[in-house]
CSV table of C-alpha atoms and ligand atoms in Angstrom, one decimal:
chain,number,residue,atom,x,y,z
A,1,UNK,CA,28.1,183.0,114.9
A,2,UNK,CA,24.4,183.5,114.3
A,3,UNK,CA,24.7,186.8,112.4
A,4,UNK,CA,28.4,186.7,111.4
A,5,UNK,CA,29.0,190.1,113.1
A,6,UNK,CA,32.5,190.4,114.8
A,7,UNK,CA,32.4,188.2,117.9
A,8,UNK,CA,34.5,188.5,120.9
A,9,UNK,CA,35.5,185.1,122.4
A,10,UNK,CA,37.7,183.9,125.1
A,11,UNK,CA,39.7,180.9,125.8
A,12,UNK,CA,39.9,180.4,129.5
A,13,UNK,CA,42.1,177.5,130.6
A,14,UNK,CA,42.9,176.7,134.2
A,15,UNK,CA,46.6,176.3,134.4
A,16,UNK,CA,46.5,173.2,136.5
A,17,UNK,CA,48.4,170.9,134.0
A,18,UNK,CA,49.4,170.7,130.4
A,19,UNK,CA,46.9,171.6,127.6
A,20,UNK,CA,45.2,168.4,126.6
A,21,UNK,CA,43.6,167.5,123.3
A,22,UNK,CA,40.1,168.4,124.5
A,23,UNK,CA,41.3,171.8,125.7
A,24,UNK,CA,43.2,172.3,122.4
A,25,UNK,CA,40.0,171.7,120.5
A,26,UNK,CA,38.2,174.2,122.6
A,27,UNK,CA,41.0,176.8,122.0
A,28,UNK,CA,40.9,176.0,118.3
A,29,UNK,CA,37.1,176.4,118.1
A,30,UNK,CA,37.3,179.7,119.9
A,31,UNK,CA,40.1,180.9,117.6
A,32,UNK,CA,38.2,179.7,114.4
A,33,UNK,CA,35.0,181.5,115.5
A,34,UNK,CA,36.9,184.7,116.3
A,35,UNK,CA,38.8,184.6,113.0
A,36,UNK,CA,35.7,183.6,111.0
A,37,UNK,CA,33.8,186.6,112.2
A,38,UNK,CA,36.6,189.0,112.0
A,39,UNK,CA,36.3,189.4,115.8
A,40,UNK,CA,38.7,188.9,118.6
A,41,UNK,CA,40.0,186.3,120.9
A,42,UNK,CA,41.0,187.0,124.6
A,43,UNK,CA,43.2,184.5,126.4
A,44,UNK,CA,42.2,184.4,130.1
A,45,UNK,CA,44.2,182.3,132.5
A,46,UNK,CA,41.8,181.1,135.2
A,47,UNK,CA,44.4,181.0,137.9
A,48,UNK,CA,42.3,181.5,141.0
A,49,UNK,CA,43.2,178.2,142.4
A,50,UNK,CA,46.5,179.4,143.8
A,51,UNK,CA,47.8,176.1,144.8
A,52,UNK,CA,47.3,174.2,141.5
A,53,UNK,CA,48.0,177.2,139.2
A,54,UNK,CA,51.7,177.4,138.6
A,55,UNK,CA,53.8,179.7,136.4
A,56,UNK,CA,55.1,176.5,134.8
A,57,UNK,CA,51.7,175.4,133.8
A,58,UNK,CA,50.9,178.8,132.4
A,59,UNK,CA,54.1,178.6,130.3
A,60,UNK,CA,53.0,175.2,129.0
A,61,UNK,CA,49.6,176.5,127.9
A,62,UNK,CA,51.3,179.4,126.1
A,63,UNK,CA,53.8,177.1,124.6
A,64,UNK,CA,51.0,174.8,123.3
A,65,UNK,CA,49.1,177.7,121.8
A,66,UNK,CA,52.2,178.9,120.1
A,67,UNK,CA,52.9,175.5,118.7
A,68,UNK,CA,49.3,175.2,117.4
A,69,UNK,CA,49.9,178.6,115.9
A,70,UNK,CA,46.7,180.0,117.6
A,71,UNK,CA,47.2,183.6,118.3
A,72,UNK,CA,45.1,185.9,120.5
A,73,UNK,CA,44.3,189.6,120.5
A,74,UNK,CA,44.2,190.3,124.2
A,75,UNK,CA,45.9,188.7,127.1
A,76,UNK,CA,47.0,186.5,128.7
A,77,UNK,CA,44.9,188.1,131.4
A,78,UNK,CA,45.3,186.5,134.8
A,79,UNK,CA,41.9,186.0,136.5
A,80,UNK,CA,43.5,186.3,139.9
A,81,UNK,CA,44.9,189.8,139.1
A,82,UNK,CA,41.3,190.9,138.6
A,83,UNK,CA,40.4,190.3,142.3
A,84,UNK,CA,39.7,194.0,142.9
A,85,UNK,CA,37.1,194.0,140.1
A,86,UNK,CA,35.5,190.9,141.5
A,87,UNK,CA,35.3,192.5,144.9
A,88,UNK,CA,33.7,195.6,143.4
A,89,UNK,CA,31.1,193.6,141.7
A,90,UNK,CA,30.4,191.6,144.8
A,91,UNK,CA,29.9,194.9,146.8
A,92,UNK,CA,27.4,196.1,144.3
A,93,UNK,CA,25.4,192.9,144.8
A,94,UNK,CA,25.6,193.3,148.6
A,95,UNK,CA,24.6,197.0,148.4
A,96,UNK,CA,21.5,196.2,146.2
A,97,UNK,CA,20.6,193.3,148.4
A,98,UNK,CA,20.9,190.8,145.5
A,99,UNK,CA,23.4,189.1,147.7
A,100,UNK,CA,23.7,188.7,151.4
A,101,UNK,CA,26.2,187.7,154.1
A,102,UNK,CA,25.2,184.4,155.7
A,103,UNK,CA,26.8,183.9,159.1
A,104,UNK,CA,25.6,180.7,160.4
A,105,UNK,CA,26.2,180.0,164.1
A,106,UNK,CA,28.7,177.2,164.9
A,107,UNK,CA,25.7,175.1,166.1
A,108,UNK,CA,23.9,175.5,162.8
A,109,UNK,CA,27.0,174.4,160.9
A,110,UNK,CA,27.4,171.4,163.2
A,111,UNK,CA,23.8,170.3,162.7
A,112,UNK,CA,24.1,170.7,159.0
A,113,UNK,CA,27.3,168.7,158.8
A,114,UNK,CA,25.9,166.0,160.9
A,115,UNK,CA,23.2,165.5,158.4
A,116,UNK,CA,25.2,166.1,155.2
A,117,UNK,CA,28.7,164.9,156.0
A,118,UNK,CA,31.5,166.5,157.9
A,119,UNK,CA,33.8,166.7,154.9
A,120,UNK,CA,31.4,169.1,153.0
A,121,UNK,CA,31.3,172.9,153.2
A,122,UNK,CA,28.2,174.2,155.0
A,123,UNK,CA,25.4,174.6,152.4
A,124,UNK,CA,27.7,174.7,149.5
A,125,UNK,CA,30.4,176.9,151.0
A,126,UNK,CA,34.0,176.2,150.4
A,127,UNK,CA,35.2,173.7,153.0
A,128,UNK,CA,37.9,176.2,154.2
A,129,UNK,CA,35.4,178.8,155.4
A,130,UNK,CA,32.9,177.2,157.7
A,131,UNK,CA,29.9,179.3,158.6
A,132,UNK,CA,30.5,182.7,156.9
A,133,UNK,CA,29.9,183.4,153.2
A,134,UNK,CA,28.2,185.6,150.7
A,135,UNK,CA,25.2,184.1,148.9
A,136,UNK,CA,23.3,185.1,145.9
A,137,UNK,CA,19.5,185.3,146.3
A,138,UNK,CA,18.0,182.8,143.9
A,139,UNK,CA,14.3,182.9,143.2
A,140,UNK,CA,12.5,179.9,144.7
A,141,UNK,CA,10.6,179.1,141.5
A,142,UNK,CA,10.9,179.5,137.8
A,143,UNK,CA,13.8,178.3,135.7
A,144,UNK,CA,17.0,179.5,134.2
A,145,UNK,CA,17.3,178.6,130.6
A,146,UNK,CA,20.6,178.2,128.8
A,147,UNK,CA,20.1,179.0,125.1
A,148,UNK,CA,22.8,176.8,123.9
A,149,UNK,CA,24.0,177.3,120.3
A,150,UNK,CA,24.7,173.6,119.9
A,151,UNK,CA,22.1,171.9,122.1
A,152,UNK,CA,19.2,174.4,121.9
A,153,UNK,CA,17.5,175.5,125.1
A,154,UNK,CA,18.4,173.6,128.3
A,155,UNK,CA,16.4,174.5,131.4
A,156,UNK,CA,17.4,174.3,135.0
A,157,UNK,CA,14.8,174.8,137.8
A,158,UNK,CA,15.8,177.6,140.1
A,159,UNK,CA,14.6,175.6,143.2
A,160,UNK,CA,17.6,173.2,142.7
A,161,UNK,CA,20.1,176.0,143.6
A,162,UNK,CA,19.4,177.2,147.1
A,163,UNK,CA,21.0,180.6,147.5
A,164,UNK,CA,24.4,179.6,146.3
A,165,UNK,CA,27.7,180.9,147.6
A,166,UNK,CA,29.5,183.4,145.5
A,167,UNK,CA,32.3,184.5,147.9
A,168,UNK,CA,34.0,183.4,151.1
A,169,UNK,CA,33.5,185.4,154.3
A,170,UNK,CA,36.6,187.4,153.4
A,171,UNK,CA,35.0,188.5,150.1
A,172,UNK,CA,37.3,186.4,147.9
A,173,UNK,CA,35.0,185.2,145.2
A,174,UNK,CA,34.3,181.8,143.9
A,175,UNK,CA,34.8,180.4,140.4
A,176,UNK,CA,31.3,180.9,138.9
A,177,UNK,CA,31.1,184.5,140.1
A,178,UNK,CA,34.6,185.4,138.8
A,179,UNK,CA,33.8,183.8,135.4
A,180,UNK,CA,30.5,185.7,135.0
A,181,UNK,CA,32.1,189.0,136.0
A,182,UNK,CA,35.0,188.5,133.7
A,183,UNK,CA,33.0,187.5,130.7
A,184,UNK,CA,30.7,190.6,131.2
A,185,UNK,CA,33.4,193.1,131.8
A,186,UNK,CA,35.6,191.8,129.0
A,187,UNK,CA,32.7,192.2,126.6
A,188,UNK,CA,32.6,188.5,125.6
A,189,UNK,CA,29.8,187.8,123.2
A,190,UNK,CA,30.3,184.1,122.8
A,191,UNK,CA,31.4,181.5,125.3
A,192,UNK,CA,32.6,178.3,123.7
A,193,UNK,CA,33.7,175.6,126.1
A,194,UNK,CA,33.4,172.0,127.1
A,195,UNK,CA,30.2,170.3,128.0
A,196,UNK,CA,31.5,169.8,131.5
A,197,UNK,CA,30.7,173.4,132.2
A,198,UNK,CA,27.0,173.3,131.2
A,199,UNK,CA,25.9,172.8,134.8
A,200,UNK,CA,27.9,176.0,135.8
A,201,UNK,CA,26.0,178.1,133.3
A,202,UNK,CA,22.8,178.7,135.1
A,203,UNK,CA,24.7,180.0,138.1
A,204,UNK,CA,26.7,182.3,135.9
A,205,UNK,CA,23.4,183.5,134.2
A,206,UNK,CA,22.0,184.2,137.6
A,207,UNK,CA,25.0,186.3,138.6
A,208,UNK,CA,24.9,188.2,135.3
A,209,UNK,CA,21.2,188.9,135.8
A,210,UNK,CA,21.8,190.2,139.3
A,211,UNK,CA,24.6,192.4,138.0
A,212,UNK,CA,22.3,193.7,135.2
A,213,UNK,CA,24.5,192.4,132.5
A,214,UNK,CA,23.4,191.0,129.1
A,215,UNK,CA,24.6,187.4,129.0
A,216,UNK,CA,26.9,186.2,126.2
A,217,UNK,CA,25.7,183.4,124.0
A,218,UNK,CA,26.9,179.9,125.0
A,219,UNK,CA,28.0,176.9,123.1
A,220,UNK,CA,28.9,173.8,125.0
A,221,UNK,CA,31.1,171.3,123.1
A,222,UNK,CA,30.4,167.6,123.5
A,223,UNK,CA,33.3,165.8,125.1
A,224,UNK,CA,35.9,163.8,123.2
A,225,UNK,CA,35.9,160.0,123.5
A,226,UNK,CA,38.6,157.5,122.4
A,227,UNK,CA,37.8,154.8,119.8
A,228,UNK,CA,36.5,152.5,122.5
A,229,UNK,CA,33.8,155.0,123.4
A,230,UNK,CA,35.2,155.9,126.7
A,231,UNK,CA,36.2,159.5,127.8
A,232,UNK,CA,39.4,160.5,126.2
A,233,UNK,CA,42.5,159.8,128.4
A,234,UNK,CA,46.1,158.9,128.3
A,235,UNK,CA,45.5,155.3,127.3
A,236,UNK,CA,44.2,156.5,123.9
A,237,UNK,CA,47.7,157.7,122.9
A,238,UNK,CA,49.1,161.2,123.0
A,239,UNK,CA,47.2,163.2,125.5
A,240,UNK,CA,48.7,166.7,125.6
A,241,UNK,CA,49.7,169.1,122.9
A,242,UNK,CA,53.3,168.7,123.8
A,243,UNK,CA,53.0,165.0,123.3
A,244,UNK,CA,51.5,165.5,119.9
A,245,UNK,CA,54.5,167.8,119.0
A,246,UNK,CA,57.0,165.3,120.3
A,247,UNK,CA,55.3,162.5,118.4
A,248,UNK,CA,56.1,164.4,115.2
A,249,UNK,CA,52.8,165.8,114.1
A,250,UNK,CA,52.5,169.0,112.2
A,251,UNK,CA,50.5,171.8,113.7
A,252,UNK,CA,48.5,172.3,110.5
A,253,UNK,CA,47.5,168.7,110.5
A,254,UNK,CA,46.5,168.7,114.2
A,255,UNK,CA,44.4,171.8,113.5
A,256,UNK,CA,42.7,170.1,110.6
A,257,UNK,CA,41.9,166.9,112.5
A,258,UNK,CA,40.9,168.6,115.8
A,259,UNK,CA,38.5,170.9,113.9
A,260,UNK,CA,36.8,168.0,112.3
A,261,UNK,CA,36.2,166.3,115.7
A,262,UNK,CA,32.5,167.1,116.0
A,263,UNK,CA,32.3,169.7,113.3
A,264,UNK,CA,32.0,170.1,109.6
A,265,UNK,CA,31.7,166.7,107.9
A,266,UNK,CA,30.9,163.0,108.7
A,267,UNK,CA,34.3,162.1,107.5
A,268,UNK,CA,36.9,163.3,110.0
A,269,UNK,CA,39.8,162.6,107.6
A,270,UNK,CA,38.8,165.3,105.1
A,271,UNK,CA,41.7,167.5,104.3
A,272,UNK,CA,41.2,171.2,104.9
A,273,UNK,CA,43.6,174.1,104.9
A,274,UNK,CA,43.4,176.4,107.9
A,275,UNK,CA,42.1,179.2,105.6
A,276,UNK,CA,39.3,177.0,104.6
A,277,UNK,CA,38.5,176.0,108.3
A,278,UNK,CA,38.3,179.7,109.1
A,279,UNK,CA,36.1,180.4,106.2
A,280,UNK,CA,33.6,177.6,106.9
A,281,UNK,CA,33.6,177.2,110.7
A,282,UNK,CA,30.4,178.0,112.5
A,283,UNK,CA,30.0,176.9,116.1
A,284,UNK,CA,26.3,176.2,115.7
A,285,UNK,CA,27.3,173.5,113.2
A,286,UNK,CA,29.1,171.5,115.9
A,287,UNK,CA,27.3,168.2,116.4
A,288,UNK,CA,25.5,167.2,119.6
A,289,UNK,CA,27.2,163.9,120.2
A,290,UNK,CA,30.6,163.0,121.6
A,291,UNK,CA,33.3,163.0,118.9
A,292,UNK,CA,35.9,160.2,118.7
A,293,UNK,CA,39.6,161.1,118.8
A,294,UNK,CA,41.4,158.4,116.9
A,295,UNK,CA,45.2,158.8,116.7
A,296,UNK,CA,45.4,156.4,113.7
A,297,UNK,CA,43.3,158.9,111.7
A,298,UNK,CA,45.4,161.8,112.9
A,299,UNK,CA,48.4,159.9,111.6
A,300,UNK,CA,46.9,159.5,108.3
A,301,UNK,CA,45.9,163.2,108.0
A,302,UNK,CA,49.4,164.1,109.1
A,303,UNK,CA,51.0,161.9,106.5
A,304,UNK,CA,49.0,163.7,103.8
A,305,UNK,CA,50.1,167.1,105.1
A,306,UNK,CA,53.7,165.9,105.2
A,307,UNK,CA,53.6,164.7,101.6
A,308,UNK,CA,52.2,168.1,100.5
A,309,UNK,CA,54.9,170.2,102.1
A,310,UNK,CA,57.5,171.8,99.8
A,311,UNK,CA,60.8,169.9,100.3
A,312,UNK,CA,62.5,172.9,101.9
A,313,UNK,CA,59.8,173.2,104.5
A,314,UNK,CA,59.8,169.5,105.0
A,315,UNK,CA,63.5,169.4,105.6
A,316,UNK,CA,63.2,172.3,108.1
A,317,UNK,CA,60.6,170.5,110.0
A,318,UNK,CA,62.5,167.2,110.0
A,319,UNK,CA,65.7,169.1,111.0
A,320,UNK,CA,63.9,170.8,113.9
A,321,UNK,CA,62.4,167.6,115.1
A,322,UNK,CA,65.7,165.6,114.9
A,323,UNK,CA,67.9,168.4,116.1
A,324,UNK,CA,69.9,168.4,112.9
A,325,UNK,CA,71.0,171.0,110.4
A,326,UNK,CA,68.6,171.2,107.5
A,327,UNK,CA,71.6,170.9,105.1
A,328,UNK,CA,71.9,169.4,101.6
A,329,UNK,CA,72.5,166.0,103.0
A,330,UNK,CA,69.3,166.1,105.1
A,331,UNK,CA,67.4,167.6,102.2
A,332,UNK,CA,68.6,164.6,99.9
A,333,UNK,CA,67.5,162.1,102.6
A,334,UNK,CA,64.1,163.9,103.1
A,335,UNK,CA,63.5,163.8,99.4
A,336,UNK,CA,63.4,160.0,99.4
A,337,UNK,CA,61.4,159.6,102.6
A,338,UNK,CA,58.7,162.1,102.0
A,339,UNK,CA,56.3,159.7,100.4
A,340,UNK,CA,56.5,157.2,103.2
A,341,UNK,CA,56.6,158.9,106.6
A,342,UNK,CA,53.3,159.7,108.4
A,343,UNK,CA,54.9,161.6,111.3
A,344,UNK,CA,58.3,163.5,111.6
A,345,UNK,CA,59.2,160.8,114.2
A,346,UNK,CA,59.0,158.1,111.5
A,347,UNK,CA,61.5,159.9,109.2
A,348,UNK,CA,64.6,158.9,111.1
A,349,UNK,CA,63.7,155.2,110.9
A,350,UNK,CA,63.7,155.6,107.1
A,351,UNK,CA,66.7,157.8,106.6
A,352,UNK,CA,69.0,156.9,109.5
A,353,UNK,CA,70.9,154.4,107.4
A,354,UNK,CA,72.2,157.4,105.4
A,355,UNK,CA,73.9,159.0,108.4
A,356,UNK,CA,75.1,156.0,110.5
A,357,UNK,CA,76.1,152.4,109.9
A,358,UNK,CA,73.2,150.0,109.6
A,359,UNK,CA,72.1,148.2,112.7
A,360,UNK,CA,71.1,144.7,111.5
A,361,UNK,CA,67.6,143.8,112.3
A,362,UNK,CA,67.9,140.1,113.0
A,363,UNK,CA,64.3,139.3,112.2
A,364,UNK,CA,64.7,140.9,108.7
A,365,UNK,CA,68.0,139.0,108.2
A,366,UNK,CA,66.3,135.7,109.1
A,367,UNK,CA,63.5,136.4,106.7
A,368,UNK,CA,65.3,137.9,103.8
A,369,UNK,CA,68.9,136.6,103.8
A,370,UNK,CA,67.9,133.1,102.8
A,371,UNK,CA,68.7,130.9,99.8
A,372,UNK,CA,69.1,133.0,96.8
A,373,UNK,CA,70.2,136.1,98.7
A,374,UNK,CA,73.9,135.5,98.2
A,375,UNK,CA,73.9,135.2,94.4
A,376,UNK,CA,71.5,138.1,94.2
A,377,UNK,CA,73.8,140.3,96.2
A,378,UNK,CA,76.9,139.2,94.2
A,379,UNK,CA,75.2,140.0,91.0
A,380,UNK,CA,74.0,143.3,92.3
A,381,UNK,CA,77.4,144.2,93.5
A,382,UNK,CA,78.9,143.5,90.1
A,383,UNK,CA,76.3,145.5,88.3
A,384,UNK,CA,76.6,148.5,90.7
A,385,UNK,CA,80.3,148.5,90.5
A,386,UNK,CA,80.1,149.0,86.8
A,387,UNK,CA,77.2,151.4,86.3
A,388,UNK,CA,78.3,154.7,85.0
A,389,UNK,CA,77.0,157.5,87.2
A,390,UNK,CA,75.1,156.6,90.4
A,391,UNK,CA,71.8,158.3,90.0
A,392,UNK,CA,68.6,156.3,90.8
A,393,UNK,CA,67.7,156.0,87.1
A,394,UNK,CA,71.1,154.4,86.2
A,395,UNK,CA,70.9,152.2,89.2
A,396,UNK,CA,67.4,151.1,88.2
A,397,UNK,CA,68.6,150.3,84.7
A,398,UNK,CA,71.6,148.3,86.0
A,399,UNK,CA,69.6,146.3,88.4
A,400,UNK,CA,66.3,145.6,86.7
A,401,UNK,CA,67.6,142.8,84.4
A,402,UNK,CA,68.8,140.8,87.4
A,403,UNK,CA,65.6,139.1,88.5
A,404,UNK,CA,65.1,137.6,85.1
A,405,UNK,CA,68.8,136.6,84.7
A,406,UNK,CA,68.8,134.9,88.1
A,407,UNK,CA,65.3,133.4,87.6
A,408,UNK,CA,64.1,135.1,90.8
A,409,UNK,CA,61.1,137.3,91.6
A,410,UNK,CA,62.1,141.0,92.0
A,411,UNK,CA,61.6,140.9,95.7
A,412,UNK,CA,64.1,138.1,96.1
A,413,UNK,CA,66.7,140.4,94.5
A,414,UNK,CA,65.8,143.8,95.9
A,415,UNK,CA,65.0,142.8,99.5
A,416,UNK,CA,68.5,141.4,100.2
A,417,UNK,CA,70.0,144.6,98.9
A,418,UNK,CA,67.7,146.7,101.1
A,419,UNK,CA,68.6,144.6,104.2
A,420,UNK,CA,72.3,144.8,103.2
A,421,UNK,CA,72.4,148.6,103.0
A,422,UNK,CA,69.8,149.6,105.6
A,423,UNK,CA,69.9,146.7,108.1
A,424,UNK,CA,66.1,146.4,107.8
A,425,UNK,CA,63.4,145.5,105.3
A,426,UNK,CA,61.6,148.8,105.3
A,427,UNK,CA,63.2,151.8,103.6
A,428,UNK,CA,62.5,154.3,101.0
A,429,UNK,CA,62.6,153.1,97.3
A,430,UNK,CA,65.6,150.9,96.8
A,431,UNK,CA,67.1,152.7,93.8
A,432,UNK,CA,66.8,156.1,95.5
A,433,UNK,CA,68.3,154.6,98.7
A,434,UNK,CA,71.3,153.3,96.9
A,435,UNK,CA,71.8,156.6,95.0
A,436,UNK,CA,71.5,158.6,98.3
A,437,UNK,CA,74.1,156.3,100.0
A,438,UNK,CA,76.6,156.7,97.1
A,439,UNK,CA,78.5,153.9,95.3
A,440,UNK,CA,81.4,153.4,97.8
A,441,UNK,CA,79.3,153.1,100.9
A,442,UNK,CA,76.7,150.9,99.0
A,443,UNK,CA,79.4,148.5,97.8
A,444,UNK,CA,81.0,148.3,101.2
A,445,UNK,CA,77.7,147.4,102.9
A,446,UNK,CA,76.9,144.8,100.3
A,447,UNK,CA,80.3,143.3,100.8
A,448,UNK,CA,79.9,143.2,104.5
A,449,UNK,CA,76.5,141.4,104.0
A,450,UNK,CA,78.1,138.9,101.6
A,451,UNK,CA,80.8,138.3,104.1
A,452,UNK,CA,78.3,137.6,106.8
A,453,UNK,CA,76.4,135.3,104.5
A,454,UNK,CA,79.4,133.3,103.6
A,455,UNK,CA,80.7,132.9,107.2
B,1,LIG,N1,38.8,177.4,133.3
B,1,LIG,C1,37.9,176.4,132.9
B,1,LIG,C2,38.6,175.2,132.4
B,1,LIG,O1,39.7,175.2,132.2
B,1,LIG,C3,37.1,176.9,131.6
B,1,LIG,C4,36.0,177.9,132.1
B,1,LIG,C5,35.2,178.4,130.9
B,1,LIG,O2,35.6,178.3,129.8
B,1,LIG,O3,34.2,179.1,131.3
B,1,LIG,O4,38.0,174.1,132.4
């Protein structure tokens, strides 16, 4: 924040669905700004849309925040539960004359609708309350300026606002009014949210001014796009935080990649620890243009985080993801897969052969089990049967003379062994894979492959 004094931020999701990647980035930026300044983060659930806001959706948001390891200092506060405070603020504006009741006659409403469309609320009113509403007095001229921390000043001429509706006839307040009252009463100093809210900000500023509150500072984040330049959506891959988790990403990697979407550096695959993000993050350093979410880059970043994990933590994470005990056997399997997998999801494809019989991939068989495969497997079998000890070093020593002896390239010897023991042509290192499998099982699988080749 401009002066680095402790800031009070809020993340204010509407619980109308899962937390998506754009929302997760907004949550992360608020969290980083709060932690960077030594300030506080309030979680406010904007649940005034009673039909679309479900307890299940709230649960999903809390679950997503928990998985991302983003904590908050106050809340979750339900916006709907603050209705009493909203009504009091509304009454103050009615008392001071800054707001007034507008009760159009049925005839006026009809005439307006004939001109503007029957499906629209009379002069900006909610459609469900025809003809009676509370409006805020907006000056006819002048302009309202949003001093945006990212975009600089953005001005909106007041004449485009009419006297806008802030509550229905029954005093239930509308969205922009509730947000302005809540931000002020919760002592929010910085509002960091998506660009799609920029056009709401002048209305919120007008409400704050009428109530005599100092406005917070605003930062509107450019939207996220997919690699094709279109607004981010499901077709660009994982869309919600839960989908990222299920796809086997690590929260720290997701935080790293999301943080760099629009902030920090031109290279959004730079690796940064969360401590470093907290130390360096400033919302005014966020770029003005849309950032591109590219799941391929996230995979790469995730792979780097996975490789860096201590083996115990790696095994824990894999165990959790696969629903398996993180025991010695899994630990041994993880040890040989750690260099190769980019997501937790990919680990099973690499180590599954250690836990269950191989399923032959027919394409790999056709490609690899060709001329020369049979003598290679026979020679390998003989060497493996005799090697003393069955560690990867001994196995390597026993197998490495074979290519020369058989007059074959190394791949022509090792790939058939790989296909024989794993069923596929992609696996962790061949010597480590054999060692992890153990001599008896390795020989049995090679025998089975030899049998198939001879038949
Ligand atoms: N509830 C709004 C949303 O989920 C955010 C409002 C705000 O941050 O001011 O889009």
